[in-house]
Amino acid sequence: MTIRDQPGLKQHQQRWLFWGILIVMIYIWSFSGLEFTGIKASAGEVTRSIIAGIFHPDWQYVYDGSGEDLISLIIQTLAMAFLGTFISAILSIPFAFWAARTGQTKLHLRSSSGKFVLILIRTFPEIVLAIMFIKAVGPGSFAGVLAVSIHSIGMLGKLFSESIENIDAGPSEALISSGANRSQILTFATLPTVLPEFMSYTLYRFEIAVRSASILGMVGAGGIGTPLLFALQTRAWSRVGIILLGIIITVTLTDYCSGMIRKCLV
């Protein structure tokens, strides 16, 4: 390292030191507002009961043919996540083209308005949307599907638009030079290029949707979350243990299968 590089290195270290001190001060300020009232006397007993329930799950709840058992509700949860992701993947495509900045200008009214709409959609978490849809269509899995699909539009639309912005312009320019119109360019150049990434992002979103659908039942939007909430309220820890075990296995298998498929696509 030459002597001329030392001032730049020193400035770089000072900048990192400044941001480090700023982050530490923010953490100190955040924790200073917390009021710690101590650990309750029943905390140890409750913790032991939870651990005992997890390691001694209620195996009879796995399947009993009632339609309200673990396997039936896990399938319902997967169906909610799949249907919500499938609907959002289709509806996100026009939003993605709306929000994609394909020109050379940094500020464009069309793409800026599209990005704003996607940000507005992502502002509402799935659980808030589920509560709103429960008021509109009633409790059940239909409200959960609507919540997952609407929220996923904001996420997939953002990812899809970034894929469109990073697309290779070579195939499109070749079709333009041969006299192709816009619909032909979209059909034969743009969509074949971005579809693998669209499918990869959709599978990734499905992984997240499975986790979200597992929680939406706690507000009455169907799925495995409803019996989990009831088991927690009644302190049926063995039932909580088998439900958590089912969720862990489902999420793990979903992530593994989705990851294998995404590796083949991209």
GROMACS .gro file of C-alpha atoms in nm:
model
  266
    1MET     CA    1   0.000   0.000   0.000
    2THR     CA    2   0.136   0.339  -0.096
    3ILE     CA    3   0.137   0.648   0.118
    4ARG     CA    4  -0.130   0.806  -0.101
    5ASP     CA    5  -0.371   0.521  -0.014
    6GLN     CA    6  -0.342   0.581   0.362
    7PRO     CA    7  -0.566   0.893   0.383
    8GLY     CA    8  -0.842   0.710   0.194
    9LEU     CA    9  -0.808   0.409   0.425
   10LYS     CA   10  -0.822   0.633   0.731
   11GLN     CA   11  -1.134   0.806   0.600
   12HIS     CA   12  -1.295   0.468   0.533
   13GLN     CA   13  -1.220   0.353   0.890
   14GLN     CA   14  -1.360   0.675   1.034
   15ARG     CA   15  -1.681   0.630   0.836
   16TRP     CA   16  -1.724   0.275   0.968
   17LEU     CA   17  -1.649   0.397   1.322
   18PHE     CA   18  -1.915   0.669   1.289
   19TRP     CA   19  -2.185   0.424   1.173
   20GLY     CA   20  -2.083   0.174   1.443
   21ILE     CA   21  -2.119   0.435   1.719
   22LEU     CA   22  -2.451   0.551   1.573
   23ILE     CA   23  -2.592   0.195   1.570
   24VAL     CA   24  -2.479   0.133   1.929
   25MET     CA   25  -2.644   0.458   2.041
   26ILE     CA   26  -2.969   0.358   1.868
   27TYR     CA   27  -2.965   0.022   2.047
   28ILE     CA   28  -2.899   0.189   2.384
   29TRP     CA   29  -3.182   0.435   2.322
   30SER     CA   30  -3.418   0.153   2.221
   31PHE     CA   31  -3.346  -0.064   2.526
   32SER     CA   32  -3.371   0.232   2.762
   33GLY     CA   33  -3.745   0.253   2.691
   34LEU     CA   34  -3.811  -0.107   2.794
   35GLU     CA   35  -3.954  -0.170   3.139
   36PHE     CA   36  -3.843  -0.505   3.280
   37THR     CA   37  -4.080  -0.611   3.559
   38GLY     CA   38  -3.910  -0.940   3.636
   39ILE     CA   39  -3.986  -1.304   3.559
   40LYS     CA   40  -4.318  -1.442   3.684
   41ALA     CA   41  -4.317  -1.713   3.947
   42SER     CA   42  -4.504  -1.953   3.715
   43ALA     CA   43  -4.252  -1.913   3.430
   44GLY     CA   44  -4.052  -2.222   3.526
   45GLU     CA   45  -4.359  -2.443   3.557
   46VAL     CA   46  -4.502  -2.323   3.224
   47THR     CA   47  -4.167  -2.372   3.051
   48ARG     CA   48  -4.137  -2.729   3.181
   49SER     CA   49  -4.493  -2.802   3.069
   50ILE     CA   50  -4.423  -2.670   2.718
   51ILE     CA   51  -4.104  -2.874   2.685
   52ALA     CA   52  -4.280  -3.186   2.818
   53GLY     CA   53  -4.565  -3.136   2.569
   54ILE     CA   54  -4.327  -3.093   2.276
   55PHE     CA   55  -4.133  -3.411   2.364
   56HIS     CA   56  -4.454  -3.604   2.443
   57PRO     CA   57  -4.687  -3.500   2.158
   58ASP     CA   58  -5.047  -3.616   2.118
   59TRP     CA   59  -5.002  -3.877   1.845
   60GLN     CA   60  -5.375  -3.956   1.836
   61TYR     CA   61  -5.435  -3.610   1.688
   62VAL     CA   62  -5.228  -3.690   1.375
   63TYR     CA   63  -5.528  -3.844   1.196
   64ASP     CA   64  -5.871  -3.942   1.325
   65GLY     CA   65  -6.087  -3.904   1.011
   66SER     CA   66  -6.280  -3.605   1.146
   67GLY     CA   67  -6.136  -3.352   0.903
   68GLU     CA   68  -6.011  -3.148   1.199
   69ASP     CA   69  -5.700  -3.356   1.263
   70LEU     CA   70  -5.339  -3.258   1.199
   71ILE     CA   71  -5.298  -3.406   0.850
   72SER     CA   72  -5.627  -3.262   0.723
   73LEU     CA   73  -5.547  -2.912   0.849
   74ILE     CA   74  -5.188  -2.927   0.721
   75ILE     CA   75  -5.326  -3.013   0.376
   76GLN     CA   76  -5.570  -2.724   0.406
   77THR     CA   77  -5.284  -2.491   0.500
   78LEU     CA   78  -5.078  -2.605   0.200
   79ALA     CA   79  -5.380  -2.557  -0.026
   80MET     CA   80  -5.430  -2.203   0.105
   81ALA     CA   81  -5.064  -2.119   0.042
   82PHE     CA   82  -5.063  -2.279  -0.305
   83LEU     CA   83  -5.385  -2.115  -0.423
   84GLY     CA   84  -5.290  -1.775  -0.284
   85THR     CA   85  -4.946  -1.792  -0.446
   86PHE     CA   86  -5.090  -1.913  -0.779
   87ILE     CA   87  -5.342  -1.628  -0.793
   88SER     CA   88  -5.084  -1.366  -0.697
   89ALA     CA   89  -4.830  -1.497  -0.951
   90ILE     CA   90  -5.078  -1.437  -1.235
   91LEU     CA   91  -5.200  -1.100  -1.107
   92SER     CA   92  -4.844  -0.979  -1.037
   93ILE     CA   93  -4.736  -0.993  -1.403
   94PRO     CA   94  -4.924  -0.680  -1.521
   95PHE     CA   95  -4.818  -0.498  -1.203
   96ALA     CA   96  -4.457  -0.596  -1.275
   97PHE     CA   97  -4.464  -0.453  -1.629
   98TRP     CA   98  -4.632  -0.143  -1.489
   99ALA     CA   99  -4.359  -0.089  -1.228
  100ALA     CA  100  -4.058  -0.194  -1.437
  101ARG     CA  101  -3.828   0.091  -1.539
  102THR     CA  102  -3.729  -0.011  -1.891
  103GLY     CA  103  -3.623   0.330  -2.024
  104GLN     CA  104  -3.302   0.524  -1.964
  105THR     CA  105  -3.458   0.797  -1.752
  106LYS     CA  106  -3.425   0.769  -1.374
  107LEU     CA  107  -3.772   0.911  -1.306
  108HIS     CA  108  -4.068   0.790  -1.506
  109LEU     CA  109  -4.429   0.853  -1.411
  110ARG     CA  110  -4.551   0.508  -1.521
  111SER     CA  111  -4.290   0.302  -1.336
  112SER     CA  112  -4.289   0.530  -1.031
  113SER     CA  113  -4.666   0.502  -0.991
  114GLY     CA  114  -4.645   0.124  -1.033
  115LYS     CA  115  -4.374   0.095  -0.767
  116PHE     CA  116  -4.582   0.311  -0.534
  117VAL     CA  117  -4.884   0.083  -0.576
  118LEU     CA  118  -4.674  -0.226  -0.502
  119ILE     CA  119  -4.530  -0.060  -0.192
  120LEU     CA  120  -4.884   0.030  -0.083
  121ILE     CA  121  -4.996  -0.333  -0.122
  122ARG     CA  122  -4.695  -0.462   0.075
  123THR     CA  123  -4.767  -0.221   0.359
  124PHE     CA  124  -5.048  -0.439   0.497
  125PRO     CA  125  -4.929  -0.767   0.658
  126GLU     CA  126  -5.117  -1.088   0.583
  127ILE     CA  127  -5.267  -1.105   0.931
  128VAL     CA  128  -5.417  -0.754   0.896
  129LEU     CA  129  -5.555  -0.841   0.554
  130ALA     CA  130  -5.697  -1.165   0.696
  131ILE     CA  131  -5.884  -0.976   0.968
  132MET     CA  132  -6.023  -0.737   0.705
  133PHE     CA  133  -6.133  -1.020   0.475
  134ILE     CA  134  -6.289  -1.211   0.766
  135LYS     CA  135  -6.516  -0.911   0.820
  136ALA     CA  136  -6.602  -0.913   0.448
  137VAL     CA  137  -6.641  -1.284   0.362
  138GLY     CA  138  -6.655  -1.447   0.704
  139PRO     CA  139  -6.405  -1.671   0.886
  140GLY     CA  140  -6.249  -1.965   0.707
  141SER     CA  141  -5.985  -2.059   0.455
  142PHE     CA  142  -6.131  -1.832   0.183
  143ALA     CA  143  -6.031  -1.525   0.383
  144GLY     CA  144  -5.685  -1.674   0.429
  145VAL     CA  145  -5.643  -1.733   0.056
  146LEU     CA  146  -5.744  -1.374  -0.019
  147ALA     CA  147  -5.500  -1.240   0.241
  148VAL     CA  148  -5.208  -1.446   0.108
  149SER     CA  149  -5.281  -1.364  -0.256
  150ILE     CA  150  -5.322  -0.988  -0.209
  151HIS     CA  151  -5.010  -0.950   0.004
  152SER     CA  152  -4.808  -1.169  -0.234
  153ILE     CA  153  -4.894  -0.939  -0.525
  154GLY     CA  154  -4.688  -0.666  -0.364
  155MET     CA  155  -4.389  -0.896  -0.307
  156LEU     CA  156  -4.396  -1.085  -0.638
  157GLY     CA  157  -4.470  -0.769  -0.834
  158LYS     CA  158  -4.154  -0.610  -0.695
  159LEU     CA  159  -3.938  -0.916  -0.772
  160PHE     CA  160  -4.090  -0.960  -1.118
  161SER     CA  161  -4.033  -0.594  -1.206
  162GLU     CA  162  -3.667  -0.621  -1.107
  163SER     CA  163  -3.633  -0.923  -1.336
  164ILE     CA  164  -3.782  -0.726  -1.623
  165GLU     CA  165  -3.545  -0.435  -1.556
  166ASN     CA  166  -3.241  -0.667  -1.563
  167ILE     CA  167  -3.346  -0.850  -1.879
  168ASP     CA  168  -3.096  -0.901  -2.160
  169ALA     CA  169  -3.192  -0.661  -2.440
  170GLY     CA  170  -3.023  -0.869  -2.711
  171PRO     CA  171  -3.320  -1.086  -2.816
  172SER     CA  172  -3.556  -0.786  -2.815
  173GLU     CA  173  -3.320  -0.577  -3.024
  174ALA     CA  174  -3.283  -0.863  -3.273
  175LEU     CA  175  -3.660  -0.887  -3.317
  176ILE     CA  176  -3.691  -0.509  -3.347
  177SER     CA  177  -3.429  -0.503  -3.623
  178SER     CA  178  -3.625  -0.771  -3.809
  179GLY     CA  179  -3.945  -0.563  -3.797
  180ALA     CA  180  -4.133  -0.735  -3.512
  181ASN     CA  181  -4.412  -0.549  -3.332
  182ARG     CA  182  -4.454  -0.510  -2.955
  183SER     CA  183  -4.672  -0.818  -2.906
  184GLN     CA  184  -4.422  -1.035  -3.093
  185ILE     CA  185  -4.133  -0.895  -2.890
  186LEU     CA  186  -4.326  -0.968  -2.568
  187THR     CA  187  -4.418  -1.322  -2.678
  188PHE     CA  188  -4.091  -1.438  -2.832
  189ALA     CA  189  -3.825  -1.238  -2.643
  190THR     CA  190  -3.939  -1.092  -2.312
  191LEU     CA  191  -4.156  -1.367  -2.163
  192PRO     CA  192  -3.927  -1.664  -2.250
  193THR     CA  193  -3.639  -1.476  -2.089
  194VAL     CA  194  -3.810  -1.381  -1.762
  195LEU     CA  195  -4.036  -1.685  -1.709
  196PRO     CA  196  -3.768  -1.900  -1.538
  197GLU     CA  197  -3.701  -1.623  -1.286
  198PHE     CA  198  -4.075  -1.565  -1.245
  199MET     CA  199  -4.124  -1.932  -1.158
  200SER     CA  200  -3.826  -1.931  -0.923
  201TYR     CA  201  -3.958  -1.627  -0.736
  202THR     CA  202  -4.306  -1.784  -0.723
  203LEU     CA  203  -4.168  -2.098  -0.561
  204TYR     CA  204  -3.973  -1.888  -0.313
  205ARG     CA  205  -4.289  -1.695  -0.231
  206PHE     CA  206  -4.476  -2.022  -0.184
  207GLU     CA  207  -4.227  -2.118   0.087
  208ILE     CA  208  -4.307  -1.796   0.272
  209ALA     CA  209  -4.681  -1.837   0.211
  210VAL     CA  210  -4.679  -2.177   0.386
  211ARG     CA  211  -4.543  -2.012   0.701
  212SER     CA  212  -4.792  -1.726   0.674
  213ALA     CA  213  -5.088  -1.959   0.619
  214SER     CA  214  -4.989  -2.151   0.933
  215ILE     CA  215  -5.036  -1.833   1.139
  216LEU     CA  216  -5.349  -1.689   0.975
  217GLY     CA  217  -5.569  -1.948   1.143
  218MET     CA  218  -5.502  -1.775   1.475
  219VAL     CA  219  -5.734  -1.494   1.364
  220GLY     CA  220  -5.991  -1.731   1.211
  221ALA     CA  221  -5.863  -1.750   0.853
  222GLY     CA  222  -5.846  -2.131   0.835
  223GLY     CA  223  -5.555  -2.369   0.842
  224ILE     CA  224  -5.355  -2.523   1.123
  225GLY     CA  225  -5.331  -2.197   1.319
  226THR     CA  226  -5.681  -2.226   1.468
  227PRO     CA  227  -5.627  -2.552   1.663
  228LEU     CA  228  -5.283  -2.425   1.763
  229LEU     CA  229  -5.444  -2.117   1.919
  230PHE     CA  230  -5.706  -2.327   2.099
  231ALA     CA  231  -5.437  -2.561   2.232
  232LEU     CA  232  -5.232  -2.268   2.361
  233GLN     CA  233  -5.535  -2.111   2.532
  234THR     CA  234  -5.631  -2.436   2.705
  235ARG     CA  235  -5.264  -2.521   2.781
  236ALA     CA  236  -5.291  -2.854   2.605
  237TRP     CA  237  -4.915  -2.875   2.559
  238SER     CA  238  -4.914  -3.224   2.408
  239ARG     CA  239  -5.150  -3.096   2.137
  240VAL     CA  240  -4.926  -2.791   2.090
  241GLY     CA  241  -4.627  -3.024   2.055
  242ILE     CA  242  -4.776  -3.236   1.776
  243ILE     CA  243  -4.899  -2.929   1.588
  244LEU     CA  244  -4.558  -2.762   1.606
  245LEU     CA  245  -4.393  -3.085   1.495
  246GLY     CA  246  -4.629  -3.104   1.198
  247ILE     CA  247  -4.557  -2.743   1.102
  248ILE     CA  248  -4.180  -2.796   1.127
  249ILE     CA  249  -4.191  -3.105   0.906
  250THR     CA  250  -4.420  -2.937   0.652
  251VAL     CA  251  -4.209  -2.622   0.624
  252THR     CA  252  -3.885  -2.822   0.603
  253LEU     CA  253  -4.013  -3.048   0.324
  254THR     CA  254  -4.161  -2.751   0.138
  255ASP     CA  255  -3.834  -2.559   0.152
  256TYR     CA  256  -3.635  -2.862   0.037
  257CYS     CA  257  -3.861  -2.947  -0.256
  258SER     CA  258  -3.891  -2.584  -0.362
  259GLY     CA  259  -3.515  -2.538  -0.347
  260MET     CA  260  -3.455  -2.843  -0.564
  261ILE     CA  261  -3.703  -2.720  -0.825
  262ARG     CA  262  -3.556  -2.368  -0.825
  263LYS     CA  263  -3.209  -2.508  -0.888
  264CYS     CA  264  -3.342  -2.676  -1.201
  265LEU     CA  265  -3.508  -2.355  -1.322
  266VAL     CA  266  -3.225  -2.103  -1.277
   0.00000   0.00000   0.00000
